[in-house]
């Protein structure tokens, strides 16, 4: 869950997406979410607006909505899906996977960026449909398995709850997730949630034969209402954010992706994919600038709360 929004909108992609995914929107209407999520009908439009699925590079594909990022990583042994998004997002994700020519049933592993409903509410449904193994970083496991009730910030808000989902493998910081010849590394970048996870991997560009470092940012954002000082429910929150920013700054990054498309300005980059130039998702400078901006926002909020606490 994030309140940070990019000011850039890709109008062309929205129009194309509406044409390609009208049937998906109808499917979502025909399959309403459970009461806990139905209460959240006021979600931002970009969370549910479709966008054409597309190849990022190599075997990494975008299969999410305009605002909620889901990624498909394909292998001959089956596929990995990162982020199930809203429960109502599942038909869109499935349609995106199949539009790209892959079988949704070939999803062998399901991962998430963090345990907020906009990134994991669809996990129970996807597990039931594909029998994928659900793998979550340790500190987010109690939240996922309680359907959000054990979240330090939103656990008592019915609109932020979602179907509880059993985790098949508990991950720890630095663990590898392997399928075929693909290796994803889980980096604990906590703060936004206690188990917020940034994923890294390598991808080979078939066009030039080069191998690139991929970073899928979990979330660096401090949501409205987060207490960074004297937080009894999460005493280490400020230290965890500081550690997370140290991790992000240490990671080599060529391909910059994230849990929301706005993190890496997908709306601007996506239309440039087939223009004949360099792959727009190769953006190490954009990655560094985004992390620096978010760290500055965190430090500003921390100082503000520390000053208020001394009065």
Short mmCIF file of C-alpha atoms in Angstrom, two decimals:
data_model
loop_
_atom_site.label_atom_id
_atom_site.label_comp_id
_atom_site.label_asym_id
_atom_site.label_seq_id
_atom_site.Cartn_x
_atom_site.Cartn_y
_atom_site.Cartn_z
CA UNK A 1 0.00 0.00 0.00
CA UNK A 2 1.44 3.31 -1.01
CA UNK A 3 0.33 6.92 -1.13
CA UNK A 4 3.22 8.07 -3.38
CA UNK A 5 1.94 8.77 -6.89
CA UNK A 6 3.73 9.72 -10.08
CA UNK A 7 2.25 12.84 -11.66
CA UNK A 8 2.65 11.38 -15.16
CA UNK A 9 -0.25 9.53 -16.77
CA UNK A 10 -0.11 7.46 -19.94
CA UNK A 11 -3.41 8.29 -21.63
CA UNK A 12 -2.62 6.25 -24.72
CA UNK A 13 -1.93 3.11 -22.73
CA UNK A 14 -5.18 3.50 -20.80
CA UNK A 15 -7.19 3.68 -24.03
CA UNK A 16 -5.41 0.64 -25.44
CA UNK A 17 -5.88 -1.24 -22.20
CA UNK A 18 -9.59 -0.54 -22.11
CA UNK A 19 -10.00 -2.02 -25.55
CA UNK A 20 -7.93 -5.10 -24.78
CA UNK A 21 -9.36 -5.80 -21.34
CA UNK A 22 -13.02 -4.89 -21.47
CA UNK A 23 -13.85 -8.54 -20.85
CA UNK A 24 -11.60 -8.61 -17.80
CA UNK A 25 -13.40 -5.63 -16.29
CA UNK A 26 -16.71 -7.40 -16.82
CA UNK A 27 -15.29 -10.54 -15.20
CA UNK A 28 -14.25 -8.52 -12.16
CA UNK A 29 -17.77 -7.10 -11.87
CA UNK A 30 -19.22 -10.59 -12.08
CA UNK A 31 -16.94 -11.87 -9.31
CA UNK A 32 -17.27 -9.48 -6.36
CA UNK A 33 -14.71 -9.48 -3.57
CA UNK A 34 -15.59 -10.73 -0.07
CA UNK A 35 -17.11 -8.38 2.48
CA UNK A 36 -13.75 -7.37 3.97
CA UNK A 37 -12.46 -6.14 0.65
CA UNK A 38 -15.80 -5.07 -0.80
CA UNK A 39 -15.83 -2.35 1.85
CA UNK A 40 -12.80 -0.91 0.07
CA UNK A 41 -14.67 -0.10 -3.14
CA UNK A 42 -13.09 3.35 -3.08
CA UNK A 43 -9.67 2.10 -4.16
CA UNK A 44 -7.71 4.40 -6.47
CA UNK A 45 -8.83 3.94 -10.11
CA UNK A 46 -5.34 3.04 -11.29
CA UNK A 47 -5.36 0.02 -8.98
CA UNK A 48 -8.06 -1.58 -11.12
CA UNK A 49 -7.57 0.10 -14.51
CA UNK A 50 -6.07 -2.45 -16.91
CA UNK A 51 -2.98 -1.88 -19.01
CA UNK A 52 -1.69 -4.18 -21.76
CA UNK A 53 0.64 -6.86 -20.40
CA UNK A 54 4.15 -6.52 -21.72
CA UNK A 55 7.64 -7.94 -21.63
CA UNK A 56 10.00 -5.92 -19.47
CA UNK A 57 13.07 -7.80 -20.64
CA UNK A 58 13.96 -11.44 -21.24
CA UNK A 59 11.66 -13.67 -19.20
CA UNK A 60 10.21 -10.88 -17.02
CA UNK A 61 6.69 -9.71 -17.89
CA UNK A 62 4.34 -7.11 -16.43
CA UNK A 63 0.88 -8.60 -15.77
CA UNK A 64 -0.62 -6.08 -13.33
CA UNK A 65 -2.94 -3.10 -13.56
CA UNK A 66 -1.98 0.52 -14.16
CA UNK A 67 -1.11 1.06 -10.53
CA UNK A 68 -0.67 -2.34 -8.89
CA UNK A 69 2.36 -4.16 -10.25
CA UNK A 70 2.41 -7.92 -10.77
CA UNK A 71 5.29 -9.64 -12.51
CA UNK A 72 5.50 -13.00 -14.26
CA UNK A 73 8.90 -14.64 -14.47
CA UNK A 74 8.85 -17.58 -16.85
CA UNK A 75 10.96 -20.73 -16.98
CA UNK A 76 10.64 -24.07 -18.80
CA UNK A 77 9.87 -25.62 -15.39
CA UNK A 78 6.93 -23.29 -14.70
CA UNK A 79 6.47 -19.66 -13.72
CA UNK A 80 6.85 -17.34 -10.74
CA UNK A 81 4.26 -14.65 -10.00
CA UNK A 82 5.12 -11.66 -7.82
CA UNK A 83 2.11 -9.92 -6.20
CA UNK A 84 -1.46 -11.19 -6.31
CA UNK A 85 -2.83 -7.65 -5.74
CA UNK A 86 -6.53 -7.24 -4.87
CA UNK A 87 -8.77 -10.27 -4.88
CA UNK A 88 -10.68 -8.55 -7.69
CA UNK A 89 -7.35 -8.28 -9.59
CA UNK A 90 -7.01 -12.03 -10.12
CA UNK A 91 -9.09 -12.21 -13.34
CA UNK A 92 -7.05 -9.35 -14.79
CA UNK A 93 -3.76 -11.01 -13.86
CA UNK A 94 -4.90 -14.33 -15.30
CA UNK A 95 -6.03 -12.66 -18.53
CA UNK A 96 -2.71 -10.82 -18.78
CA UNK A 97 -0.72 -14.03 -18.36
CA UNK A 98 -2.78 -15.81 -20.99
CA UNK A 99 -2.68 -12.83 -23.37
CA UNK A 100 1.11 -13.21 -23.34
CA UNK A 101 0.74 -16.85 -24.34
CA UNK A 102 1.42 -18.51 -20.98
CA UNK A 103 -0.75 -20.80 -18.90
CA UNK A 104 -1.96 -19.40 -15.60
CA UNK A 105 -1.98 -22.95 -14.25
CA UNK A 106 1.81 -23.07 -14.83
CA UNK A 107 2.31 -20.67 -11.90
CA UNK A 108 4.48 -22.72 -9.52
CA UNK A 109 5.57 -20.06 -7.01
CA UNK A 110 3.72 -17.03 -5.65
CA UNK A 111 5.65 -14.18 -3.99
CA UNK A 112 4.68 -10.74 -2.68
CA UNK A 113 6.36 -7.42 -2.03
CA UNK A 114 4.63 -6.92 1.32
CA UNK A 115 1.55 -7.90 3.32
CA UNK A 116 -0.87 -5.10 2.46
CA UNK A 117 -4.17 -6.00 0.83
CA UNK A 118 -3.33 -4.27 -2.44
CA UNK A 119 -0.44 -6.69 -2.99
CA UNK A 120 -1.61 -9.96 -1.43
CA UNK A 121 -5.41 -10.08 -1.14
CA UNK A 122 -5.62 -12.28 -4.24
CA UNK A 123 -3.17 -14.87 -2.93
CA UNK A 124 -5.75 -17.33 -1.55
CA UNK A 125 -7.61 -17.36 -4.85
CA UNK A 126 -4.44 -17.78 -6.91
CA UNK A 127 -3.23 -20.62 -4.67
CA UNK A 128 -6.57 -22.38 -5.11
CA UNK A 129 -6.51 -21.90 -8.89
CA UNK A 130 -2.86 -22.82 -9.57
CA UNK A 131 -1.67 -24.76 -6.48
CA UNK A 132 1.38 -22.47 -6.44
CA UNK A 133 3.66 -22.54 -3.41
CA UNK A 134 3.26 -19.32 -1.44
CA UNK A 135 6.54 -17.91 -0.10
CA UNK A 136 6.62 -14.90 2.24
CA UNK A 137 9.32 -13.18 4.34
CA UNK A 138 9.12 -14.25 7.98
CA UNK A 139 7.94 -11.00 9.60
CA UNK A 140 5.00 -10.71 7.18
CA UNK A 141 3.85 -14.32 7.60
CA UNK A 142 1.62 -13.68 10.68
CA UNK A 143 -0.04 -10.81 8.84
CA UNK A 144 -0.72 -12.84 5.70
CA UNK A 145 -1.97 -15.86 7.64
CA UNK A 146 -4.31 -13.67 9.71
CA UNK A 147 -5.74 -11.92 6.66
CA UNK A 148 -4.21 -8.62 7.73
CA UNK A 149 -5.47 -8.67 11.32
CA UNK A 150 -1.92 -8.72 12.73
CA UNK A 151 -0.73 -5.73 10.71
CA UNK A 152 0.79 -3.14 13.05
CA UNK A 153 -1.07 -0.24 11.41
CA UNK A 154 -4.17 -1.55 9.68
CA UNK A 155 -5.09 -4.69 11.62
CA UNK A 156 -8.21 -3.15 13.18
CA UNK A 157 -9.56 -1.69 9.93
CA UNK A 158 -12.07 -4.03 8.23
CA UNK A 159 -11.54 -2.36 4.86
CA UNK A 160 -7.87 -3.39 4.89
CA UNK A 161 -8.45 -7.07 5.67
CA UNK A 162 -8.34 -9.88 3.13
CA UNK A 163 -8.65 -13.68 2.92
CA UNK A 164 -6.16 -15.35 5.26
CA UNK A 165 -3.72 -17.49 3.29
CA UNK A 166 -1.43 -20.31 4.43
CA UNK A 167 2.24 -19.74 3.66
CA UNK A 168 4.10 -22.75 2.26
CA UNK A 169 7.66 -21.50 2.76
CA UNK A 170 8.83 -18.95 5.30
CA UNK A 171 11.64 -16.85 3.84
CA UNK A 172 14.43 -15.05 5.65
CA UNK A 173 16.58 -12.13 4.62
CA UNK A 174 18.92 -13.22 1.84
CA UNK A 175 17.06 -16.44 0.99
CA UNK A 176 17.01 -17.55 -2.62
CA UNK A 177 13.92 -18.66 -4.50
CA UNK A 178 14.85 -20.97 -7.37
CA UNK A 179 12.89 -22.36 -10.28
CA UNK A 180 14.72 -23.82 -13.23
CA UNK A 181 17.72 -21.60 -13.87
CA UNK A 182 16.10 -18.51 -12.30
CA UNK A 183 17.27 -17.24 -8.90
CA UNK A 184 15.41 -14.52 -7.01
CA UNK A 185 16.91 -13.13 -3.81
CA UNK A 186 14.71 -11.83 -0.98
CA UNK A 187 16.04 -8.68 0.69
CA UNK A 188 14.38 -7.55 3.90
CA UNK A 189 13.58 -3.86 3.46
CA UNK A 190 11.21 -3.46 6.39
CA UNK A 191 9.46 -0.36 7.65
CA UNK A 192 6.50 -0.11 5.33
CA UNK A 193 5.61 -3.53 6.73
CA UNK A 194 7.69 -5.63 9.09
CA UNK A 195 8.51 -8.06 6.29
CA UNK A 196 8.56 -5.76 3.30
CA UNK A 197 10.61 -7.50 0.62
CA UNK A 198 12.69 -6.20 -2.26
CA UNK A 199 13.43 -8.82 -4.90
CA UNK A 200 16.54 -8.96 -7.04
CA UNK A 201 17.51 -11.17 -9.95
CA UNK A 202 19.48 -11.12 -13.16
CA UNK A 203 18.02 -11.08 -16.65
CA UNK A 204 19.63 -11.52 -20.04
CA UNK A 205 18.62 -9.29 -22.93
CA UNK A 206 18.29 -11.46 -26.01
CA UNK A 207 18.81 -8.44 -28.26
CA UNK A 208 22.33 -7.57 -27.12
CA UNK A 209 23.33 -10.60 -25.05
CA UNK A 210 24.00 -8.47 -21.96
CA UNK A 211 22.96 -9.47 -18.44
CA UNK A 212 21.28 -6.87 -16.24
CA UNK A 213 20.63 -6.52 -12.52
CA UNK A 214 16.92 -6.24 -11.71
CA UNK A 215 15.55 -4.65 -8.53
CA UNK A 216 11.83 -4.90 -7.65
CA UNK A 217 11.39 -2.41 -4.81
CA UNK A 218 9.02 -3.51 -2.02
CA UNK A 219 8.05 -0.06 -0.70
CA UNK A 220 10.09 2.82 0.73
CA UNK A 221 7.06 4.90 1.66
CA UNK A 222 5.89 6.19 5.03
CA UNK A 223 2.12 6.03 4.87
CA UNK A 224 -0.08 8.68 6.47
CA UNK A 225 -0.55 7.88 10.14
CA UNK A 226 2.64 5.87 10.53
CA UNK A 227 4.32 6.56 13.87
CA UNK A 228 8.09 6.62 13.51
CA UNK A 229 8.61 7.63 17.15
CA UNK A 230 7.31 5.78 20.23
CA UNK A 231 5.47 3.21 18.17
CA UNK A 232 4.48 0.55 20.69
CA UNK A 233 3.18 -1.76 17.99
CA UNK A 234 6.42 -1.51 15.98
CA UNK A 235 9.24 -0.07 18.15
CA UNK A 236 11.94 -0.69 15.51
CA UNK A 237 10.13 0.99 12.65
CA UNK A 238 12.52 3.92 12.19
CA UNK A 239 15.61 1.70 12.44
CA UNK A 240 14.06 -0.71 9.94
CA UNK A 241 13.47 2.10 7.45
CA UNK A 242 17.07 3.26 7.89
CA UNK A 243 18.32 -0.28 7.28
CA UNK A 244 16.07 -0.59 4.23
CA UNK A 245 17.48 2.55 2.64
CA UNK A 246 21.00 1.28 3.28
CA UNK A 247 20.08 -1.95 1.49
CA UNK A 248 18.50 -0.17 -1.47
CA UNK A 249 21.53 2.07 -1.88
CA UNK A 250 23.81 -0.96 -1.84
CA UNK A 251 21.99 -2.94 -4.52
CA UNK A 252 23.29 -2.83 -8.10
CA UNK A 253 20.36 -1.85 -10.31
CA UNK A 254 19.96 -1.68 -14.07
CA UNK A 255 16.28 -2.60 -14.44
CA UNK A 256 14.22 -0.57 -11.96
CA UNK A 257 10.80 -2.04 -11.06
CA UNK A 258 8.55 -1.82 -8.02
CA UNK A 259 5.36 -2.82 -6.23
CA UNK A 260 3.51 0.09 -7.86
CA UNK A 261 4.05 1.23 -11.43
CA UNK A 262 4.37 4.82 -10.20
CA UNK A 263 7.61 3.95 -8.39
CA UNK A 264 9.48 3.60 -11.67
CA UNK A 265 7.26 5.83 -13.84
CA UNK A 266 5.85 2.93 -15.82
CA UNK A 267 3.20 5.13 -17.45
CA UNK A 268 5.91 7.07 -19.25
CA UNK A 269 8.24 4.16 -19.96
CA UNK A 270 5.78 1.57 -21.24
CA UNK A 271 4.79 3.45 -24.45
CA UNK A 272 8.49 3.68 -25.38
CA UNK A 273 8.99 -0.10 -25.41
CA UNK A 274 8.56 -0.63 -29.14
CA UNK A 275 9.93 2.63 -30.50
CA UNK A 276 13.25 1.12 -31.55
CA UNK A 277 15.38 2.80 -28.90
CA UNK A 278 16.98 1.45 -25.76
CA UNK A 279 14.83 -0.51 -23.34
CA UNK A 280 13.17 2.22 -21.22
CA UNK A 281 13.21 0.05 -18.11
CA UNK A 282 17.00 0.25 -18.00
CA UNK A 283 17.14 3.16 -15.59
CA UNK A 284 19.87 3.04 -12.92
CA UNK A 285 19.77 6.83 -12.51
CA UNK A 286 16.02 6.77 -12.03
CA UNK A 287 16.41 4.10 -9.37
CA UNK A 288 18.98 6.12 -7.43
CA UNK A 289 16.91 9.29 -7.73
CA UNK A 290 13.75 7.55 -6.51
CA UNK A 291 15.47 6.00 -3.49
CA UNK A 292 17.11 9.34 -2.63
CA UNK A 293 13.76 11.12 -2.88
CA UNK A 294 12.01 8.57 -0.66
CA UNK A 295 14.84 8.61 1.88
CA UNK A 296 14.62 12.39 2.06
CA UNK A 297 10.86 12.16 2.65
CA UNK A 298 11.41 9.57 5.39
CA UNK A 299 14.07 11.68 7.13
CA UNK A 300 11.86 14.77 6.95
CA UNK A 301 8.94 12.92 8.52
CA UNK A 302 11.17 11.37 11.19
CA UNK A 303 12.60 14.76 12.21
CA UNK A 304 9.11 16.24 12.28
CA UNK A 305 7.85 13.50 14.60
CA UNK A 306 10.97 13.67 16.82
CA UNK A 307 10.54 17.44 17.21
CA UNK A 308 6.88 17.04 18.09
CA UNK A 309 7.78 14.39 20.65
CA UNK A 310 10.15 16.74 22.53
CA UNK A 311 7.56 19.46 23.06
#
